[in-house]
PDB file of C-alpha atoms in Angstrom:
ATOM      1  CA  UNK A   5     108.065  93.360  97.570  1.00 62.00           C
ATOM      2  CA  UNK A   6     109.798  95.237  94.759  1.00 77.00           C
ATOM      3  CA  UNK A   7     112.620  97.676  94.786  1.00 90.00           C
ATOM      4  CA  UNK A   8     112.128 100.952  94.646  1.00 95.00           C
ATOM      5  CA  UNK A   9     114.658 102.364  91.919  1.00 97.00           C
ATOM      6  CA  UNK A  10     115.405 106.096  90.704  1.00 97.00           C
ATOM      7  CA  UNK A  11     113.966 106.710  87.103  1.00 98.00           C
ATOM      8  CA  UNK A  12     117.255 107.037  85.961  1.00 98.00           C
ATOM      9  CA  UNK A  13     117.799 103.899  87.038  1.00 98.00           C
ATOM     10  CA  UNK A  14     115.069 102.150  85.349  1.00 98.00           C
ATOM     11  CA  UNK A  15     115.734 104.411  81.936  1.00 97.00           C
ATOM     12  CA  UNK A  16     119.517 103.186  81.425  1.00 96.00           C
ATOM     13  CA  UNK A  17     118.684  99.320  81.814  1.00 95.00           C
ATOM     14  CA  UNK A  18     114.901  98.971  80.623  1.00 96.00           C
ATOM     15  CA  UNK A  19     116.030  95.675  78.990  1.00 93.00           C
ATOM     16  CA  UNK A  20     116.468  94.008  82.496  1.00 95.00           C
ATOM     17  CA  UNK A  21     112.925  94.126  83.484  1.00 95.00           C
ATOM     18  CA  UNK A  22     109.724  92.469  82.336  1.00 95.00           C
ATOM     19  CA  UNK A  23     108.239  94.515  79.102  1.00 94.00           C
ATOM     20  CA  UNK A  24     104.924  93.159  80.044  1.00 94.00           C
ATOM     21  CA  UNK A  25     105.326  95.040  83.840  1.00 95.00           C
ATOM     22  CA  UNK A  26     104.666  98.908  84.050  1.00 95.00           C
ATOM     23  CA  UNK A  27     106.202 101.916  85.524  1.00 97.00           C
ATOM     24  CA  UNK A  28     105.014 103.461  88.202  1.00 96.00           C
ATOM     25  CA  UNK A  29     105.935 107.263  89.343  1.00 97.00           C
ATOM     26  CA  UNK A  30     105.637 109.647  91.982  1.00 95.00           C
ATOM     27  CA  UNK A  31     103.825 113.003  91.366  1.00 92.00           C
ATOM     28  CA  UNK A  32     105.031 114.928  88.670  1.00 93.00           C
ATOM     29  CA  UNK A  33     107.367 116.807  87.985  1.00 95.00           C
ATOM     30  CA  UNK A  34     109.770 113.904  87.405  1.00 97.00           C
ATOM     31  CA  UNK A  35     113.240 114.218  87.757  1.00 97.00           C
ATOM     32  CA  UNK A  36     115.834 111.858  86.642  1.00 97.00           C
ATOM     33  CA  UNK A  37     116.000 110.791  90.723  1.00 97.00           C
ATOM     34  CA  UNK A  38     112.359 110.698  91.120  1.00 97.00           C
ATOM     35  CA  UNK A  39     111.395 107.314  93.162  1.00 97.00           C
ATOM     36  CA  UNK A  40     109.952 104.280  90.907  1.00 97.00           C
ATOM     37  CA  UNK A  41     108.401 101.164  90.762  1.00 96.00           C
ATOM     38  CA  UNK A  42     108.212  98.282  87.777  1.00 96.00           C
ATOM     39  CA  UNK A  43     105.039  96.271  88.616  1.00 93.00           C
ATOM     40  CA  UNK A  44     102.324  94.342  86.588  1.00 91.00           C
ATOM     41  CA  UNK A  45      99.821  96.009  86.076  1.00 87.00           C
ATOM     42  CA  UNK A  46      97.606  93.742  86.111  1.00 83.00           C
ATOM     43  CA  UNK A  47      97.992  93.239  89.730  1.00 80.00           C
ATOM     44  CA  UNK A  48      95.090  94.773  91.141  1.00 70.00           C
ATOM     45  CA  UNK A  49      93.772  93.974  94.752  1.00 66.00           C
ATOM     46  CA  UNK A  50      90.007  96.177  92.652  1.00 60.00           C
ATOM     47  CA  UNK A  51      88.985  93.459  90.459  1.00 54.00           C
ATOM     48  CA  UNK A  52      85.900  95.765  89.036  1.00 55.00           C
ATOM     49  CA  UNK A  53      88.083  98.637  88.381  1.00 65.00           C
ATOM     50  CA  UNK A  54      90.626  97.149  86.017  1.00 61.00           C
ATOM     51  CA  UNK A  55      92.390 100.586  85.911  1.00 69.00           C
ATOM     52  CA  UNK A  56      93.148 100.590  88.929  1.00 81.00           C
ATOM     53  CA  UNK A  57      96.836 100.453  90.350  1.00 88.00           C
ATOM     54  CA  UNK A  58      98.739  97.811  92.146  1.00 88.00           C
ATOM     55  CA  UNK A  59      98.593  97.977  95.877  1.00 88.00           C
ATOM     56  CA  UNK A  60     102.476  98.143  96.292  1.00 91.00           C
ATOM     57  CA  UNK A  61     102.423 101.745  93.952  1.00 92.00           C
ATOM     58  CA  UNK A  62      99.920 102.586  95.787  1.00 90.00           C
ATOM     59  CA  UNK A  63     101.344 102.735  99.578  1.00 92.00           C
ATOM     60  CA  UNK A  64     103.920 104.785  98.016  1.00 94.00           C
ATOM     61  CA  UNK A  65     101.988 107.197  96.221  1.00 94.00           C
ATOM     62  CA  UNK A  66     102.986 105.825  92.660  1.00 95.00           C
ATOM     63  CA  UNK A  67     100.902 106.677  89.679  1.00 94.00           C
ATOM     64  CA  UNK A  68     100.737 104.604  86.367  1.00 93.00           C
ATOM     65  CA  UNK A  69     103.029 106.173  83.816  1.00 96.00           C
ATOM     66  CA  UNK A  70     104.045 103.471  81.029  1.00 97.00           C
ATOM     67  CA  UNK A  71     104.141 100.098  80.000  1.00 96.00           C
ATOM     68  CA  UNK A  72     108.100  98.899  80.226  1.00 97.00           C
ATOM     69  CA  UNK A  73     107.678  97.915  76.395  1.00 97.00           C
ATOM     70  CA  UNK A  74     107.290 101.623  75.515  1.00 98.00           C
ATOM     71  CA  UNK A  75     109.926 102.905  77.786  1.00 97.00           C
ATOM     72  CA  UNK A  76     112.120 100.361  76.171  1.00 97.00           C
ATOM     73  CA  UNK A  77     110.982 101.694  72.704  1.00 98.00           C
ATOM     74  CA  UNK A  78     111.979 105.198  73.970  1.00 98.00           C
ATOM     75  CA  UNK A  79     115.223 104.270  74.801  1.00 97.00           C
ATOM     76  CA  UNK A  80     116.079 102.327  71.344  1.00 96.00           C
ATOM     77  CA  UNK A  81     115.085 105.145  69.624  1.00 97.00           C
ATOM     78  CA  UNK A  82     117.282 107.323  71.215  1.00 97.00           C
ATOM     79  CA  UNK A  83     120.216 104.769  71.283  1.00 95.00           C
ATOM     80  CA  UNK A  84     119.239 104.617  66.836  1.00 96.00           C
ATOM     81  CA  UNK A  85     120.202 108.191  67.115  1.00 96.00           C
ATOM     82  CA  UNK A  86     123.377 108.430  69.842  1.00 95.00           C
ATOM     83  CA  UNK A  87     125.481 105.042  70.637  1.00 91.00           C
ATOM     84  CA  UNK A  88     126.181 106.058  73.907  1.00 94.00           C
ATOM     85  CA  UNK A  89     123.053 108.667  75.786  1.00 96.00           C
ATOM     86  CA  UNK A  90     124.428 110.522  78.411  1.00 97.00           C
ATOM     87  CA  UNK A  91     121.421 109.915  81.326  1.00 97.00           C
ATOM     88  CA  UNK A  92     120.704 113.766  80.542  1.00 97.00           C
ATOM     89  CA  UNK A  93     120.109 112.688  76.734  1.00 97.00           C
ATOM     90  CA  UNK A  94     117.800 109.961  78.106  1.00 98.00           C
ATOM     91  CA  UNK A  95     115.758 111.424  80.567  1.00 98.00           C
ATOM     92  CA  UNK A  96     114.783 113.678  78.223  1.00 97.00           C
ATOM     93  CA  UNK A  97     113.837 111.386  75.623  1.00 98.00           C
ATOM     94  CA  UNK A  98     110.940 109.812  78.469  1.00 98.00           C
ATOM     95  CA  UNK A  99     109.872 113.762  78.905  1.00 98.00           C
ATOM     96  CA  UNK A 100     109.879 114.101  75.195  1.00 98.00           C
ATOM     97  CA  UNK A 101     107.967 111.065  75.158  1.00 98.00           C
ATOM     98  CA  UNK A 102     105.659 111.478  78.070  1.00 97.00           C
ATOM     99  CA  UNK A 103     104.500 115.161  77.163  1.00 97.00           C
ATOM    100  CA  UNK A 104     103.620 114.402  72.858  1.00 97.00           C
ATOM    101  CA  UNK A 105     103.445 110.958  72.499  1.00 96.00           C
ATOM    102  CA  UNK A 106     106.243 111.049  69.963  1.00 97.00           C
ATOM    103  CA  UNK A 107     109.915 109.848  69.992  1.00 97.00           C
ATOM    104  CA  UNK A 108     112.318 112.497  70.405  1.00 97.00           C
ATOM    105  CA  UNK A 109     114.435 113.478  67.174  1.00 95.00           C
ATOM    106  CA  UNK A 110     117.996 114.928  68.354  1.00 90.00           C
ATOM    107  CA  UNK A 111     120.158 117.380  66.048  1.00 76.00           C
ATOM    108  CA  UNK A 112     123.491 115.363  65.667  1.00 59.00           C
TER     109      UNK A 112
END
């Protein structure tokens, strides 16, 4: 069984889990102490329905969201722009992220 971590959590130290796992959500709207999950996604009880999620996101209501190489991307790109993010900085680099599919570009 995995932990269960707050997004926050998983957004200061992507570089600790497996960029080949995924992270899973709760329902939107995310906050920074929203409940997560890393997982492979490729570990899928529905072997037909390759889109499918894991079973352990699953019995807690978790939701695809990203692959753990992206959110990792994310976070570099911010860290290119500020040495050290505050966790307010960073969270809102995933929304950026999440809601146009673009890296976030910060006036410093």
């Amino acid at each position: 069984m995995s932990s269960i971590y707050t997004l926050i959590e998983i957004l200061r130290s992507t570089q600790k889990f497996d960029l080949d796992n995924a992270l899973y959500l709760e329902r939107k709207p995310w906050s920074a102490s929203s409940q997560a999950l890393v997982l492979d996604p490729d570990d899928v009880e529905e072997a037909l329905d390759p889109d499918s999620d894991p079973k352990e996101a699953k019995d807690f209501g978790m939701k695809y969201a990203i692959m753990m190489q992206d959110l990792d991307d994310i976070c570099e790109n911010l860290k290119s722009q500020v040495s050290s993010p505050t966790d307010d900085q960073i969270f809102q680099a995933f929304i950026y992220y999440m809601e146009n599919d673009a890296f976030i570009k910060l006036r410093v």
